[in-house]
PDB file of C-alpha atoms in Angstrom:
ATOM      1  CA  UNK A   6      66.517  11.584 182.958  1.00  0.00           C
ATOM      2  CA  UNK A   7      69.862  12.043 181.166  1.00  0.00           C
ATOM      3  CA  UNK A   8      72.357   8.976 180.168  1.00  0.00           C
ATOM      4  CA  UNK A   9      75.734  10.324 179.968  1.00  0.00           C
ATOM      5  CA  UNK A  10      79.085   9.025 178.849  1.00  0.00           C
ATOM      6  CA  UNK A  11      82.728  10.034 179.015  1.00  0.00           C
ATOM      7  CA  UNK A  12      85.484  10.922 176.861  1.00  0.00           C
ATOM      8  CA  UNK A  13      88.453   9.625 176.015  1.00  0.00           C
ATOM      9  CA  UNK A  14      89.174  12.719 178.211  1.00  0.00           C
ATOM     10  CA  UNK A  15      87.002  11.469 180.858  1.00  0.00           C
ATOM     11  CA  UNK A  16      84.815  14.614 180.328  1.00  0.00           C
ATOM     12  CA  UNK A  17      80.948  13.387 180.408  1.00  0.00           C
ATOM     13  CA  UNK A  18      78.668  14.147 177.340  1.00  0.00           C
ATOM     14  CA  UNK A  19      75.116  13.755 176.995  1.00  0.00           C
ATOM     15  CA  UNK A  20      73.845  10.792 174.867  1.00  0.00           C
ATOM     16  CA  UNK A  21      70.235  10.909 175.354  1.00  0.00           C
ATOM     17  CA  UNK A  22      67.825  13.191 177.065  1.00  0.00           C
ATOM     18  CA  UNK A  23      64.468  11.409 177.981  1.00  0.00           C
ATOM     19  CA  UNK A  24      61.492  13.364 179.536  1.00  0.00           C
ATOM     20  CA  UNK A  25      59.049  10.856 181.602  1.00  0.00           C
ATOM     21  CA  UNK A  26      55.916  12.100 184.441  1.00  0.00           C
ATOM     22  CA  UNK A  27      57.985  13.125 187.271  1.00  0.00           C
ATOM     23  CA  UNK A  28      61.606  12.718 188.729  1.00  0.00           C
ATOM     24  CA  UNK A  29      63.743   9.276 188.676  1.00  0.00           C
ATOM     25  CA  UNK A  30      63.234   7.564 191.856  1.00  0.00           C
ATOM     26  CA  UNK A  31      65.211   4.347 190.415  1.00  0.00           C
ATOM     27  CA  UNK A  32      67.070   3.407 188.023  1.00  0.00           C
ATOM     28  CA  UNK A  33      68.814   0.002 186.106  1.00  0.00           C
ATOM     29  CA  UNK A  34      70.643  -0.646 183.055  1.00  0.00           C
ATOM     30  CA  UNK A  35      71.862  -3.178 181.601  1.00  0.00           C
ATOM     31  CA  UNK A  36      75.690  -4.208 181.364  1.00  0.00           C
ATOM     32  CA  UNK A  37      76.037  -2.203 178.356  1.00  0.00           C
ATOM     33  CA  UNK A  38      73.712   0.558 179.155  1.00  0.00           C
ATOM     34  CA  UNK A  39      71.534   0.459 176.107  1.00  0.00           C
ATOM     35  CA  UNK A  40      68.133  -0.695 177.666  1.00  0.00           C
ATOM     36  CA  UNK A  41      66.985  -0.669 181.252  1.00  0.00           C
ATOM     37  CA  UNK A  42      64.151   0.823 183.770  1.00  0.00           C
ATOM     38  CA  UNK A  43      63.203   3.551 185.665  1.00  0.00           C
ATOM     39  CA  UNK A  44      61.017   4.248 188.231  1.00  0.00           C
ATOM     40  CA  UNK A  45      59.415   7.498 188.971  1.00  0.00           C
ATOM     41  CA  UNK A  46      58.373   9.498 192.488  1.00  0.00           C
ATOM     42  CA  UNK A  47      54.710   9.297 190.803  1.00  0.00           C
ATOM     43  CA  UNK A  48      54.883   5.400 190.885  1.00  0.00           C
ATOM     44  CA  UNK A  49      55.199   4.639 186.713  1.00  0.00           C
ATOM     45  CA  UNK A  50      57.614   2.492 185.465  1.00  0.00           C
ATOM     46  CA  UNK A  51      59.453   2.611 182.059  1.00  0.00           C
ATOM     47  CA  UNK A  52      61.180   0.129 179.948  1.00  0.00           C
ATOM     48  CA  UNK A  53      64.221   2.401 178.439  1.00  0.00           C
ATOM     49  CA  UNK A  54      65.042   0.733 175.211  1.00  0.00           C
ATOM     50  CA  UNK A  55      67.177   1.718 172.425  1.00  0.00           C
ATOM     51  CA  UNK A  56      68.630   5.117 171.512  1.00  0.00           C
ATOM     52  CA  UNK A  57      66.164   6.892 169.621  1.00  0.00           C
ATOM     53  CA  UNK A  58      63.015   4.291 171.012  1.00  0.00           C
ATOM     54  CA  UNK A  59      60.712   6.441 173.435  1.00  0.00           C
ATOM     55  CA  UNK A  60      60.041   5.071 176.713  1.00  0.00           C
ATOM     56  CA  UNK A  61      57.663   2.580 177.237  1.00  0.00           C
ATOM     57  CA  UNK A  62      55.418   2.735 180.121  1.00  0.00           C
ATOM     58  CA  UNK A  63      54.995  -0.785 181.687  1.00  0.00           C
ATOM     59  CA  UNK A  64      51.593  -2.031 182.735  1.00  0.00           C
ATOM     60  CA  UNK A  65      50.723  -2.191 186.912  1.00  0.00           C
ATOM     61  CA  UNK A  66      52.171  -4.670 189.212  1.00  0.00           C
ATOM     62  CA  UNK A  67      52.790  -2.935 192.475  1.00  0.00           C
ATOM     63  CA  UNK A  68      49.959  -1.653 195.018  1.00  0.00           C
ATOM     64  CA  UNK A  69      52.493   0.591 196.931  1.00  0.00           C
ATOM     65  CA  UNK A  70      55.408   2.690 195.537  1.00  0.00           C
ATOM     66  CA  UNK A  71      57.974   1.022 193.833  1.00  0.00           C
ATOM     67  CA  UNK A  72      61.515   1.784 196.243  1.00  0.00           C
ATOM     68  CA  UNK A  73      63.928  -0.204 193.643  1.00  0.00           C
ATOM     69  CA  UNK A  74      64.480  -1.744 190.080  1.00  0.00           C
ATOM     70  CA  UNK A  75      67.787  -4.082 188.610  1.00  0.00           C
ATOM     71  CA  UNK A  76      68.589  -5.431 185.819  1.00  0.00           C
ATOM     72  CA  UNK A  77      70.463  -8.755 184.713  1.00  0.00           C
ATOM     73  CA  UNK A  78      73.562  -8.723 183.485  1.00  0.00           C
ATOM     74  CA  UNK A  79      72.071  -9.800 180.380  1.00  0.00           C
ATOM     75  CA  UNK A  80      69.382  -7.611 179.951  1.00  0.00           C
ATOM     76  CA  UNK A  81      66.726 -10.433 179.778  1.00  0.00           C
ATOM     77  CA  UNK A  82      65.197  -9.890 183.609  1.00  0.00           C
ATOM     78  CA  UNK A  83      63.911  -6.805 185.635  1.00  0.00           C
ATOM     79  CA  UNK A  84      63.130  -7.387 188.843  1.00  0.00           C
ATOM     80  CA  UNK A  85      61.018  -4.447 190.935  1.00  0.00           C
ATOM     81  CA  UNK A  86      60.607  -4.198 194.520  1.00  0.00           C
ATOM     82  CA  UNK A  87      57.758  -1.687 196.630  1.00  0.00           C
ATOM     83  CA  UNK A  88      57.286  -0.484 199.991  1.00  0.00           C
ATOM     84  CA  UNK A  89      54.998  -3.027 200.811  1.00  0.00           C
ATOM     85  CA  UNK A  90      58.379  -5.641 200.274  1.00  0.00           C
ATOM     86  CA  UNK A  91      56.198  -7.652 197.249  1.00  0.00           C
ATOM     87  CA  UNK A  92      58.876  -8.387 194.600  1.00  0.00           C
ATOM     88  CA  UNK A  93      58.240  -8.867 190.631  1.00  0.00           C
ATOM     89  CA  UNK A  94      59.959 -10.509 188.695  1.00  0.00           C
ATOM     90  CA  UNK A  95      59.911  -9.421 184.577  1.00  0.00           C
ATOM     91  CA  UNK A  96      60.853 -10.559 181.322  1.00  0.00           C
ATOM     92  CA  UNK A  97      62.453  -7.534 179.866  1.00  0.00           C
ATOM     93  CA  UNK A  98      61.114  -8.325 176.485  1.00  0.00           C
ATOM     94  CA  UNK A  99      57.546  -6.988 176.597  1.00  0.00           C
ATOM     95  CA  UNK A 100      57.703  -6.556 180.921  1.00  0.00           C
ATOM     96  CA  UNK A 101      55.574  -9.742 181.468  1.00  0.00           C
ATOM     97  CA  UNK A 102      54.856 -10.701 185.090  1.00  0.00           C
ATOM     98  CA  UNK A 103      57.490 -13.634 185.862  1.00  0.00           C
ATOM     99  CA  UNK A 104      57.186 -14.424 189.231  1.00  0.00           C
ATOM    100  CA  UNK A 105      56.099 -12.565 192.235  1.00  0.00           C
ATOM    101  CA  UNK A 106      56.664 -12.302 195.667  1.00  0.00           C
ATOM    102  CA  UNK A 107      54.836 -11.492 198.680  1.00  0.00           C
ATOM    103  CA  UNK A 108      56.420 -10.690 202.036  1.00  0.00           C
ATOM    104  CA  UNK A 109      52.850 -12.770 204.162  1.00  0.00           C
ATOM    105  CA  UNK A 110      52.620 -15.439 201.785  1.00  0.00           C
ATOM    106  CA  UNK A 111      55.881 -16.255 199.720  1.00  0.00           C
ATOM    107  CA  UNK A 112      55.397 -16.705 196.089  1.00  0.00           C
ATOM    108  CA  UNK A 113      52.336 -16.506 193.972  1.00  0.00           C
ATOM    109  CA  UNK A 114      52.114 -16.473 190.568  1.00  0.00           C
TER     110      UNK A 114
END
């Protein structure tokens, strides 16, 4: 996973370089790009904080592989999707479980 940023030539630099299990599935940032999530084809999910912080692997939460990530605006909420269609909802700051959602049931937790 490289972050990258252009120029006031609109040539693209790399910022950071992270290294995580396996290749980026998904991705989110936030608005300003300093923090987000990624997803990998191996099923782990990091919390990408601060330039020079190294990822954080976030706890379980999905039985089947996760297909999608986002980030608020803000920063303050992740929410992760898998192939099963159950939906998490996080707090960004330390990735606790929210809400969740289950495509049989609606929502629990």
């Amino acid at each position: 996973l490289v972050g990258a940023g252009a120029d006031v030539a609109g040539r693209w630099t790399v910022l950071r370089d992270i290294r995580l299990d396996a290749p980026v599935h998904s991705l989110s940032m936030d608005a300003e790009g300093s923090e987000g999530v990624a997803a990998t084809v191996a099923g782990t999910v990091y919390h990408l904080g601060a330039s020079g912080v190294p990822p954080v692997q976030i706890g379980g939460g999905h039985a089947a592989p996760i297909t999608g990530l986002a980030c608020s605006d803000s920063g303050e909420l992740v929410a992760s999707c898998a192939a099963d269609g159950t939906v998490i909802l996080w707090a960004a700051d330390g990735m606790q479980h929210l809400r969740r959602w289950q495509p049989s049931d609606g929502a629990v937790g």
